[in-house]
mmCIF file of C-alpha atoms in Angstrom:
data_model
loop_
_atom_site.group_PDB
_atom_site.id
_atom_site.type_symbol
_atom_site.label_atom_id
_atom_site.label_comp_id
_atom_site.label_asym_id
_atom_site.label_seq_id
_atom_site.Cartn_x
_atom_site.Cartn_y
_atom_site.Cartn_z
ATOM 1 C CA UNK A 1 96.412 103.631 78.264
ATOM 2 C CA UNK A 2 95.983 100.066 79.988
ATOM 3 C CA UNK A 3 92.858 99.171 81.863
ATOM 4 C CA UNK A 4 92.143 96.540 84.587
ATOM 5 C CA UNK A 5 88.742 96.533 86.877
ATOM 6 C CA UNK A 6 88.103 95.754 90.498
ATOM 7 C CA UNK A 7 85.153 93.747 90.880
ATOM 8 C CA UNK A 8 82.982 91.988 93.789
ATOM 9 C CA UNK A 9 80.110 91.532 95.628
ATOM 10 C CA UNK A 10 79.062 94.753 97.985
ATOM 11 C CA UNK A 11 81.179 95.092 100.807
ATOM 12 C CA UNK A 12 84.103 93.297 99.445
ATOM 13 C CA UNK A 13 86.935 95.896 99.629
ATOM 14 C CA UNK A 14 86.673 97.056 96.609
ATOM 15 C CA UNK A 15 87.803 100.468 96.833
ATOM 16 C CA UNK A 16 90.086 100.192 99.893
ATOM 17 C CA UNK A 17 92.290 97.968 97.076
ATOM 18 C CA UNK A 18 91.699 100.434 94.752
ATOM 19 C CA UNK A 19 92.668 102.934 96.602
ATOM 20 C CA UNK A 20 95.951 100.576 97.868
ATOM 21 C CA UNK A 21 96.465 99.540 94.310
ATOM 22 C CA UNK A 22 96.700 103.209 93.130
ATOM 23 C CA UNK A 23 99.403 104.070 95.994
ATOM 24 C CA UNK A 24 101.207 101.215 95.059
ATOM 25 C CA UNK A 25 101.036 102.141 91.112
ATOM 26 C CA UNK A 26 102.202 105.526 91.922
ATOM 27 C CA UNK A 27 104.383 104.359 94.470
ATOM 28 C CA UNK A 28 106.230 102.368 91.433
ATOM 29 C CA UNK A 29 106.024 105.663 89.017
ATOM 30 C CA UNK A 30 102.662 104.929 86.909
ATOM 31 C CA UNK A 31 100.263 107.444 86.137
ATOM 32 C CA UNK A 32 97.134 106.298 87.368
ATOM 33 C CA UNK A 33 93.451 106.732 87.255
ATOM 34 C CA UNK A 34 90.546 105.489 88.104
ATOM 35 C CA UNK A 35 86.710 105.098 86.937
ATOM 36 C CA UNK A 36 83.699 104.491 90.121
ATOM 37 C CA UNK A 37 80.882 103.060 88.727
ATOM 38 C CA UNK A 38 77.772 103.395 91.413
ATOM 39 C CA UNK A 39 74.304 101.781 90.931
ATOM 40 C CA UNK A 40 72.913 104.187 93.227
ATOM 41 C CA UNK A 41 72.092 108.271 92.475
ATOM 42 C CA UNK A 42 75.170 110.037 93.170
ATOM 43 C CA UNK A 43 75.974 113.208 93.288
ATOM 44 C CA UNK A 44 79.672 114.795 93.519
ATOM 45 C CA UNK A 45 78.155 118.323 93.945
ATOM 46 C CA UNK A 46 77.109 120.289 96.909
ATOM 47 C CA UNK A 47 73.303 121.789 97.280
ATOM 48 C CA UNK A 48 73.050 125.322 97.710
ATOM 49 C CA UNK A 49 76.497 126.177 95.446
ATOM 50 C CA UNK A 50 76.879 128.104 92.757
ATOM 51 C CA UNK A 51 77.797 124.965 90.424
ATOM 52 C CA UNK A 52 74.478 123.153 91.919
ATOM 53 C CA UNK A 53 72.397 125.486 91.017
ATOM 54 C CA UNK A 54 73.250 125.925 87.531
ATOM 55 C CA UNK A 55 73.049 122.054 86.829
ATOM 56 C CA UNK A 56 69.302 122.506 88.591
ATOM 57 C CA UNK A 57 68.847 125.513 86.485
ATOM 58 C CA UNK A 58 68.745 123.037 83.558
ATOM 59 C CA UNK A 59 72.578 122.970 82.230
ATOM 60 C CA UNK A 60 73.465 120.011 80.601
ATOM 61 C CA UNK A 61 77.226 120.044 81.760
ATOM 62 C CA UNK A 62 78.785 122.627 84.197
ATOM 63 C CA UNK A 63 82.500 122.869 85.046
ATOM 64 C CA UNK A 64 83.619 123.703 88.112
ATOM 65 C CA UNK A 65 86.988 124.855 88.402
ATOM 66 C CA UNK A 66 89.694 125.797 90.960
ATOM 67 C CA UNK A 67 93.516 126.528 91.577
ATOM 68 C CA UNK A 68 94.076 123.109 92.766
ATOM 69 C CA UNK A 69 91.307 120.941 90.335
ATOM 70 C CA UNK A 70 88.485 121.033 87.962
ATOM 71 C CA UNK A 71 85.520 118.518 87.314
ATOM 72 C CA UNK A 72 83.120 118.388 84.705
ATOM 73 C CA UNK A 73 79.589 117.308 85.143
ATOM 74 C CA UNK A 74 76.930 116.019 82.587
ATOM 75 C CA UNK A 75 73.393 115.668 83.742
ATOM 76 C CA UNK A 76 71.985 112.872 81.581
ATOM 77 C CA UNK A 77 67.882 114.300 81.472
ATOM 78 C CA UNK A 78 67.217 110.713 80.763
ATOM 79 C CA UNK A 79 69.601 109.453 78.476
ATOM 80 C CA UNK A 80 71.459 106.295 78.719
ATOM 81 C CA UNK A 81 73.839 105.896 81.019
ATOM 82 C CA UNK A 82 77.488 106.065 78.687
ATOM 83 C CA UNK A 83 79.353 102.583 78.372
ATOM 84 C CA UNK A 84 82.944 102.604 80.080
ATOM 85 C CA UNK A 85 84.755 102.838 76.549
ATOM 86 C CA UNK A 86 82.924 106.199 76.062
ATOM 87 C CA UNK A 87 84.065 107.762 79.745
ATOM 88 C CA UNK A 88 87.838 106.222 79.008
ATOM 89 C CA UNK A 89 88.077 108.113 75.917
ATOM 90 C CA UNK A 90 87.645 111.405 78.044
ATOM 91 C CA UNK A 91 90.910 110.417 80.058
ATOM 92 C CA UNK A 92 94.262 112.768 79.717
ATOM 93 C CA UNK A 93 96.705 110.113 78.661
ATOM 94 C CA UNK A 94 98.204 107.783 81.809
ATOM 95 C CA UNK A 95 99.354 104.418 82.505
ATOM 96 C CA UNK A 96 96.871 102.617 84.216
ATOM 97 C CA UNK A 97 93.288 103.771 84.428
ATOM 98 C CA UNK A 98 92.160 101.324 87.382
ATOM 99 C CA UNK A 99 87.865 100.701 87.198
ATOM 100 C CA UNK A 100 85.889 99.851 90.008
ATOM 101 C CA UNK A 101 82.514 98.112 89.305
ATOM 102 C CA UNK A 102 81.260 97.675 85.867
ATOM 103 C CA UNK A 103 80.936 93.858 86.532
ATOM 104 C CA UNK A 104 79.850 92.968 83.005
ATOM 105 C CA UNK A 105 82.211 95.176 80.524
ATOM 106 C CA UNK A 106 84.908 92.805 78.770
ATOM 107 C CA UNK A 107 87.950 94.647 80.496
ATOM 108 C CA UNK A 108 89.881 92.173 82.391
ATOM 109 C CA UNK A 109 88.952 92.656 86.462
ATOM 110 C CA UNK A 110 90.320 91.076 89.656
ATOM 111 C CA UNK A 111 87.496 90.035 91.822
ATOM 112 C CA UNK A 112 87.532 90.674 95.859
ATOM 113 C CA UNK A 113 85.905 88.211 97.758
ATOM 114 C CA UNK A 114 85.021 87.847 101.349
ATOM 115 C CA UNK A 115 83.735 84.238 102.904
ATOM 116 C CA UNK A 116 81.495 86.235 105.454
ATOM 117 C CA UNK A 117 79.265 87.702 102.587
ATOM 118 C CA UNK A 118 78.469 83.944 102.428
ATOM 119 C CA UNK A 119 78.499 84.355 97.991
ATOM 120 C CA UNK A 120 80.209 82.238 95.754
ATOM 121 C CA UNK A 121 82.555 83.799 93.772
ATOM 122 C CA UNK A 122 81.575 86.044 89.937
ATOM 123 C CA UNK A 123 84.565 84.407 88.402
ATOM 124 C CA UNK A 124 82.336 80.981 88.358
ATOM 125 C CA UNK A 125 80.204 83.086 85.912
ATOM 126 C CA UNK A 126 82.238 85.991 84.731
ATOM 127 C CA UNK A 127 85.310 85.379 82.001
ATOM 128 C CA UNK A 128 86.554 89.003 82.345
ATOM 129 C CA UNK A 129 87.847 87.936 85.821
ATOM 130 C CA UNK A 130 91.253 86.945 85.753
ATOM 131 C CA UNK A 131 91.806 86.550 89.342
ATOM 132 C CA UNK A 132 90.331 86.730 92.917
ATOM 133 C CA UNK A 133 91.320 88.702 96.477
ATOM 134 C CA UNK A 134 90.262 87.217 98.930
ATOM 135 C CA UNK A 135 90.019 86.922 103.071
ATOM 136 C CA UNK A 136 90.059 83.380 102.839
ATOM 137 C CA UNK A 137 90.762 80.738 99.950
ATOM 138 C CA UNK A 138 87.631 79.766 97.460
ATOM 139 C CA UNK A 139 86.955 76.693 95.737
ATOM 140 C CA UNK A 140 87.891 78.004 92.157
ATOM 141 C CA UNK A 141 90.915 77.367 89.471
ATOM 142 C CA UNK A 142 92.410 81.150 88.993
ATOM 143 C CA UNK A 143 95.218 82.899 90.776
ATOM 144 C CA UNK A 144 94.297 83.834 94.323
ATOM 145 C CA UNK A 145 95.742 86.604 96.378
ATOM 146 C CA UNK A 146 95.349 87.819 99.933
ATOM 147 C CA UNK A 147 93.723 90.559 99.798
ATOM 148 C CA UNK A 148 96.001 92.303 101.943
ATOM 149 C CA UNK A 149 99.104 91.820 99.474
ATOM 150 C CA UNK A 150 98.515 94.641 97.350
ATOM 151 C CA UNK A 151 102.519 94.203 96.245
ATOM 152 C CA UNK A 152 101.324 90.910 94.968
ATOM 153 C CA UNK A 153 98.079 91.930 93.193
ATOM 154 C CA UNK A 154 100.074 95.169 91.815
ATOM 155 C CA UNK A 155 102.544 93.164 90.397
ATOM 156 C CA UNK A 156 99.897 90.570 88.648
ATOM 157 C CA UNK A 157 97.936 93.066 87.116
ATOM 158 C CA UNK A 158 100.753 95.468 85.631
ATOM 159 C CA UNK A 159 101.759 91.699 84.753
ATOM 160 C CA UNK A 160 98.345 91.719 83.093
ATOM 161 C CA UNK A 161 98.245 94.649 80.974
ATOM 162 C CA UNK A 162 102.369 94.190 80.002
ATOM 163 C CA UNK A 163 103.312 97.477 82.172
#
């Protein structure tokens, strides 16, 4: 299992190239999937249903499972929040597990950038990122891609990982 992160400031397109990178993986028979990291207090379940009410009961993890899919949720009561490597080794086996966020873990990342969020670039200060998508061209030495040639950036990072 290969991984490669999407990186950038807020408001960046970072998931809308996810979400183009993993049609384009799939598109070119990969197995893909993918890891959100969010800063913010998320929550995947709906108040009021049966699964919600046993995690505010005081379960530690509830399943919730269907015909067409099943998730598993962990409440953390407090504990740490687990590193990437720990969530990655709960993956079924695939190609390409594609990670959004997670700025600071060592796994190599391509960075989007946009000039209107008026920010210079991570990859100034961050050696995980290997290249940058971008709206318009920065002032720095690594590959740069339009951020709208998601053939392009496909091909670089399956380049990346030797896929």
């Amino acid at each position: 299992m290969k991984v490669f992160g999407i990186t950038g400031w807020k408001n960046t397109g970072k998931t809308t190239l996810t979400e183009r990178l993993v049609a384009e993986m799939v598109r070119r028979g990969l197995t893909v999937s993918t890891v959100k990291h969010a800063h913010h207090d998320t929550d995947i379940d709906q108040p009021g249903r049966d699964s919600h009410r046993h995690r505010l009961a005081g379960a530690v993890q509830v399943v919730l499972a269907s015909p067409l899919r099943w998730a598993l949720m962990t409440e953390l009561r407090g504990a740490p929040e687990p590193p990437l490597s720990d969530l990655l080794a709960r993956f079924d086996p695939c190609d390409l597990v594609l990670v959004e966020g997670y700025k600071s873990s060592p796994h190599p990342k391509i960075e989007t950038h946009r000039a209107a969020t008026g920010r210079d670039p991570l990859a100034a200060s961050n050696p995980s990122i290997r290249a940058i998508a971008r709206d318009a061209p920065v002032d720095h030495p690594l590959p740069q891609f339009d951020l709208d040639d998601v053939s392009a950036i496909a091909t670089f990072i399956l380049s990346e990982v030797s896929l």
